[in-house]
Amino acid sequence: MTLANLLQARIAQDGPMSVADYMTECLLHPTLGYYSTRDPLGPQGDFITAPEISQMFGELIGLSLAQCWIDQGRPGRFTLAELGPGRGTLMADMLRATQGVDGFHPAADIVLLEASPTLRAIQAKTLDAYAPRWITSVTDLPDSPLFLVANEFFDALPIRQFIRDDSDWRERLIGMKDESLAFGLGPRSPQIALKNRLEDTQDGDLVELCPSAIPIITVIAGRIATHGGAGLILDYGDWHSLGDTFQALHAHKPIDPLSSPGQADLTAHVDFEPLASAARAAGCAHSRLTPQGVFLERLGITARAQALAKPLSGSKLEALVAAHRRLTHPEEMGNLFKVLGLYPSYAALPPGLES
Ligand code: SAH
């Protein structure tokens, strides 16, 4: 049975499904889901992320969080957590870079939130020396100071899409047409969660909601506000998204998101404003939304690249220069990707960010 057959049978029985239900099945179905069945970041993978482009990314993030830990008086026991750690590369680079930070490693409990058994096995190998622990929900994060990173995690969370119709909304749903999956529209209804979007949209505009992101941020921000710590949320997106950002990537190319369920990575741009509002509501301060390129430059990526370049020549040097450009240049990942920092209102901001 393919996932396409399974989804078609479900739609025949229950009627059209939301984009969020479709994303959840495609990404996380226990035996047929995209993340459950493969390593999407490997050599034969479908997409590449910042930590897989260069070690500099994880090193600078590790040092930014270690500086927060120092600024907050070096708490004696804390959680160093990552949401959606992929191949474990980012955490490995963070830990290598912070080896020399006196007392940091001995005080750290390394906790990873990962839904995919395949990726969990790869993380276990990469991070073997550091004895990490896995959790399945952020509510399992210990009650201790929390220093957390999430890179390209929120973009994988399921979204719902709505099209404005007068002062109501119609949800974009996935049903069947001529024996294939196809988009359609649900009935008109008011949406309390979209009340504030009546101000900046017109009839026919499409907006997206990521309902599962809010409880996750609420828990993280609550831990940071209560126990101290800091969070760095990095993803592609903006303060407010408008329009259809639902996309599928297969073999590094965009494809129709309905064409091969379970075979392609599905993502949507992250709408940072609701995340920031949820953090504030949980009593946590947040930084200004900052472009990734600006953040990495402030943390000294160019000096780090120069140091790494010293012994290199030829194609290795070219690869390093290209990686630096790819992470920071506004026409590459530098501007499309943003960073939101979470921190306790009494503490200093994470380095690289401003209020
Ligand atoms: N942060 C890594 C990987 C990004 S890919 C990097 O930058 O390279 C998205 C990651 O989030 C994968 O590890 C995926 O398995 C995980 N993931 C996606 N949805 C999840 C969910 N609902 N719960 C836990 N992990 C999830």
XYZ file of C-alpha atoms and ligand atoms in Angstrom:
381
model
C 0.000 0.000 0.000
C 1.373 3.437 -0.896
C 0.678 6.523 1.162
C -1.216 7.966 -1.836
C -3.606 4.940 -1.774
C -4.019 5.282 1.957
C -4.852 8.991 1.760
C -7.295 8.412 -1.100
C -9.098 5.730 0.918
C -9.258 8.056 3.924
C -10.671 10.925 1.820
C -13.243 8.571 0.226
C -14.414 7.617 3.703
C -14.106 10.865 5.699
C -14.187 13.592 3.041
C -11.503 16.206 2.250
C -8.663 16.750 4.761
C -6.870 19.888 5.910
C -3.386 20.711 4.621
C -2.223 20.140 8.230
C -3.579 16.564 8.318
C -2.036 15.909 4.918
C 1.376 17.246 6.070
C 1.270 15.186 9.259
C 0.551 11.957 7.347
C 3.111 12.681 4.622
C 5.929 13.602 7.001
C 5.317 11.411 10.029
C 3.191 8.361 9.086
C 4.931 5.619 11.126
C 5.775 3.350 8.174
C 5.201 5.435 5.021
C 6.034 8.998 6.166
C 8.866 11.017 4.680
C 10.864 11.571 7.884
C 10.015 8.126 9.286
C 11.528 6.257 6.369
C 14.702 8.094 5.326
C 17.529 10.504 5.990
C 16.467 13.492 3.871
C 19.750 15.312 4.512
C 22.134 12.542 3.465
C 24.206 12.425 0.268
C 21.178 11.237 -1.738
C 18.902 13.611 0.174
C 16.293 16.123 -0.951
C 17.473 19.295 0.729
C 20.441 20.793 2.568
C 20.402 22.863 5.746
C 22.776 25.444 7.218
C 24.617 23.057 9.592
C 25.169 20.643 6.687
C 26.629 23.488 4.608
C 29.326 24.449 7.105
C 30.588 23.729 10.625
C 30.749 27.528 11.183
C 26.962 27.693 11.650
C 26.811 25.323 14.642
C 30.030 26.648 16.151
C 28.720 30.221 16.320
C 25.327 29.149 17.658
C 27.009 27.047 20.348
C 29.162 29.976 21.405
C 26.192 32.364 21.453
C 24.293 30.020 23.812
C 27.408 29.412 25.956
C 27.821 33.188 26.315
C 24.182 33.396 27.538
C 24.995 30.658 30.063
C 28.008 32.665 31.310
C 25.975 35.913 31.400
C 23.344 34.165 33.531
C 25.887 33.129 36.173
C 26.850 29.666 34.835
C 23.910 27.658 36.257
C 25.296 24.408 37.655
C 22.820 22.076 35.940
C 21.049 23.004 32.717
C 19.392 21.531 29.643
C 21.035 21.979 26.258
C 18.228 21.095 23.869
C 17.613 20.896 20.155
C 14.291 20.506 18.356
C 14.456 18.424 15.158
C 18.235 17.774 15.170
C 18.375 16.138 11.708
C 21.715 14.296 11.436
C 22.987 15.726 14.762
C 25.514 17.908 12.942
C 24.436 21.226 14.491
C 24.591 19.847 18.053
C 27.959 18.176 17.365
C 29.413 21.475 16.069
C 27.950 23.389 19.044
C 29.515 20.938 21.488
C 32.915 20.899 19.777
C 33.052 24.704 19.742
C 32.132 24.992 23.431
C 34.601 22.363 24.683
C 36.861 25.089 26.040
C 34.092 26.933 27.913
C 34.983 26.107 31.493
C 32.236 24.117 33.243
C 29.782 24.217 30.310
C 29.848 20.560 29.261
C 29.847 19.045 32.767
C 26.725 21.086 33.635
C 24.809 20.239 30.430
C 22.074 17.614 30.013
C 21.725 17.131 26.280
C 18.117 16.623 25.246
C 16.847 16.090 21.690
C 13.268 16.220 20.397
C 13.037 14.010 17.323
C 10.031 12.282 15.758
C 11.886 10.151 13.206
C 13.404 6.819 14.343
C 15.741 6.879 11.308
C 17.150 10.299 12.224
C 17.263 9.387 15.922
C 19.587 6.487 15.040
C 21.879 8.822 13.051
C 21.892 11.366 15.912
C 22.801 8.588 18.358
C 25.881 7.803 16.253
C 26.944 11.422 15.696
C 26.511 12.392 19.349
C 27.564 9.116 20.961
C 30.339 10.760 23.020
C 27.888 13.164 24.689
C 25.194 10.716 25.892
C 22.134 12.655 24.698
C 18.579 11.782 25.748
C 15.534 11.868 23.463
C 12.094 13.190 24.281
C 8.876 13.028 22.257
C 7.225 16.212 23.520
C 8.546 19.572 24.758
C 6.498 19.044 27.912
C 9.155 16.430 28.826
C 11.855 19.141 28.962
C 13.235 19.152 32.526
C 12.428 21.957 34.948
C 15.877 23.527 34.687
C 17.549 26.423 32.846
C 16.973 25.749 29.143
C 19.406 26.667 26.371
C 17.738 25.617 23.137
C 18.182 25.737 19.385
C 15.728 24.880 16.607
C 16.894 25.149 13.006
C 14.383 24.348 10.256
C 12.116 22.634 12.791
C 9.102 24.956 12.791
C 8.877 24.930 8.976
C 8.137 21.186 9.140
C 5.164 21.598 11.478
C 1.752 21.185 9.823
C -0.050 24.315 8.644
C -3.673 25.081 7.829
C -4.481 27.430 4.950
C -7.452 29.805 4.718
C -8.741 32.006 1.931
C -10.550 35.159 2.896
C -14.183 35.434 1.818
C -15.685 38.747 2.925
C -15.083 38.780 6.714
C -15.138 34.967 6.908
C -12.659 32.332 5.777
C -12.765 29.157 3.697
C -10.218 26.476 4.533
C -8.128 25.070 1.685
C -8.722 21.303 1.794
C -7.328 18.293 -0.039
C -9.837 15.997 -1.727
C -10.077 13.860 -4.869
C -10.586 14.947 -8.467
C -10.388 12.511 -11.409
C -8.799 9.890 -9.131
C -5.977 12.241 -8.038
C -5.456 14.376 -4.956
C -6.588 17.956 -5.582
C -7.092 21.199 -3.660
C -10.587 22.485 -2.928
C -12.272 24.880 -0.496
C -14.322 24.172 2.612
C -17.441 26.118 3.635
C -17.343 29.763 4.766
C -16.844 30.201 8.484
C -15.467 32.782 10.915
C -12.022 31.967 12.404
C -11.224 33.402 15.816
C -7.507 32.682 15.368
C -7.506 34.857 12.228
C -9.272 37.891 13.675
C -6.123 40.044 13.503
C -5.560 39.060 9.857
C -8.767 40.845 8.802
C -6.711 44.044 9.185
C -3.984 43.250 6.657
C -5.785 41.076 4.106
C -8.366 41.462 1.344
C -10.973 39.176 -0.165
C -9.267 36.228 -1.856
C -5.988 36.470 0.110
C -4.533 33.251 1.503
C -3.141 33.089 5.039
C -1.574 30.245 6.980
C -1.822 29.106 10.596
C 0.539 26.707 12.342
C -1.554 25.585 15.335
C 0.968 23.122 16.808
C 3.762 25.734 16.976
C 2.003 27.759 19.671
C 1.923 25.149 22.481
C 5.563 24.276 21.706
C 6.754 27.895 22.002
C 4.588 28.401 25.092
C 6.317 25.539 26.918
C 9.837 26.602 25.858
C 9.267 30.264 26.699
C 7.728 29.263 30.038
C 10.811 27.198 30.967
C 13.157 30.068 29.984
C 11.089 32.682 31.852
C 10.892 30.524 35.002
C 14.305 28.839 35.145
C 16.514 31.005 32.906
C 18.186 30.098 29.632
C 17.818 31.203 26.029
C 16.292 29.971 22.785
C 17.417 30.508 19.203
C 14.713 29.778 16.628
C 16.075 29.832 13.066
C 13.920 29.275 10.023
C 12.883 30.642 6.698
C 9.926 32.951 6.885
C 9.030 36.393 8.115
C 7.173 38.331 10.792
C 3.910 37.870 8.918
C 3.438 35.602 5.955
C 0.889 36.258 3.266
C 0.096 33.889 0.422
C 0.672 30.217 -0.252
C 4.078 29.074 1.061
C 3.292 25.350 1.181
C 6.032 23.630 -0.788
C 7.504 20.247 -1.610
C 11.150 19.506 -2.355
C 12.377 16.333 -4.007
C 16.018 15.854 -5.043
C 16.656 19.581 -4.372
C 13.853 20.630 -6.785
C 10.381 22.011 -6.030
C 7.554 19.657 -7.052
C 3.739 19.686 -6.752
C 3.104 19.004 -3.024
C 0.224 16.637 -3.880
C 2.096 14.579 -6.498
C 4.114 12.168 -4.328
C 2.862 11.909 -0.755
C 5.549 10.633 1.630
C 8.290 10.946 -1.007
C 9.017 14.681 -0.769
C 9.866 17.093 2.029
C 6.897 19.359 2.798
C 7.387 22.729 4.478
C 5.844 26.170 4.862
C 7.367 29.521 5.739
C 7.368 30.278 9.440
C 5.141 33.113 10.576
C 7.224 34.515 13.457
C 4.749 36.996 14.907
C 2.475 34.359 16.481
C 5.571 32.664 17.950
C 6.781 35.952 19.449
C 3.305 36.730 20.857
C 3.081 33.276 22.443
C 6.548 33.765 24.000
C 5.493 37.145 25.449
C 2.267 35.644 26.793
C 4.390 33.024 28.588
C 6.391 35.791 30.274
C 9.500 35.544 28.115
C 11.301 38.375 26.297
C 12.218 38.038 22.622
C 14.670 39.702 20.288
C 13.905 41.602 17.138
C 13.500 39.217 14.188
C 16.985 39.273 12.640
C 18.173 38.066 9.237
C 20.454 35.021 9.544
C 23.239 36.741 7.585
C 23.298 39.715 9.986
C 23.222 37.385 13.006
C 26.146 35.268 11.765
C 28.197 38.334 10.763
C 27.729 39.833 14.229
C 28.913 36.571 15.771
C 32.110 36.737 13.717
C 31.540 34.266 10.882
C 33.954 36.126 8.614
C 36.815 35.945 11.130
C 36.045 32.246 11.646
C 36.034 31.645 7.878
C 39.406 33.416 7.567
C 40.878 31.218 10.310
C 39.557 28.054 8.659
C 40.820 29.272 5.266
C 44.452 29.626 6.359
C 45.632 26.063 5.630
C 43.328 25.633 2.601
C 43.828 26.140 -1.123
C 42.173 25.149 -4.408
C 38.750 23.514 -4.348
C 38.649 23.275 -0.530
C 39.172 27.008 -0.201
C 36.548 27.660 -2.879
C 34.070 25.443 -1.020
C 34.656 27.372 2.209
C 34.167 30.740 0.499
C 30.993 29.419 -1.159
C 29.654 28.116 2.195
C 30.261 31.473 3.890
C 28.452 33.222 1.053
C 25.585 30.739 1.062
C 24.927 31.158 4.788
C 25.175 34.947 4.883
C 24.554 36.578 1.495
C 21.157 38.314 1.173
C 20.565 36.596 -2.183
C 21.221 33.170 -0.679
C 20.140 32.137 2.863
C 21.207 35.388 4.555
C 17.911 37.208 4.279
C 15.297 34.510 3.671
C 16.270 32.831 6.948
C 15.555 34.682 10.182
C 16.496 34.303 13.840
C 14.232 34.920 16.821
C 15.907 34.867 20.235
C 14.046 34.076 23.471
C 15.513 35.098 26.838
C 14.366 35.960 30.378
C 13.349 39.618 30.657
C 15.970 40.210 33.420
C 18.870 38.737 31.386
C 21.126 39.913 28.546
C 20.099 39.153 24.968
C 21.775 36.270 23.155
C 24.846 37.669 21.329
C 24.140 38.503 17.687
C 20.611 39.772 18.399
C 19.081 43.064 19.521
C 15.858 44.031 21.255
N 17.755 20.896 12.343
C 18.294 19.976 11.332
C 17.204 19.220 10.569
C 16.088 19.998 9.958
S 14.896 18.933 9.146
C 19.204 20.754 10.400
O 19.215 21.974 10.463
O 19.909 20.120 9.615
C 13.570 18.862 10.322
C 13.860 18.024 11.547
O 12.728 18.082 12.417
C 14.101 16.556 11.290
O 15.023 16.077 12.232
C 12.702 15.969 11.501
O 12.685 14.584 11.685
C 12.251 16.754 12.700
N 10.800 16.853 12.891
C 9.882 17.242 11.968
N 8.643 17.284 12.518
C 8.798 16.922 13.819
C 7.891 16.790 14.917
N 6.594 17.023 14.775
N 8.395 16.406 16.114
C 9.725 16.167 16.263
N 10.620 16.297 15.265
C 10.170 16.647 14.059
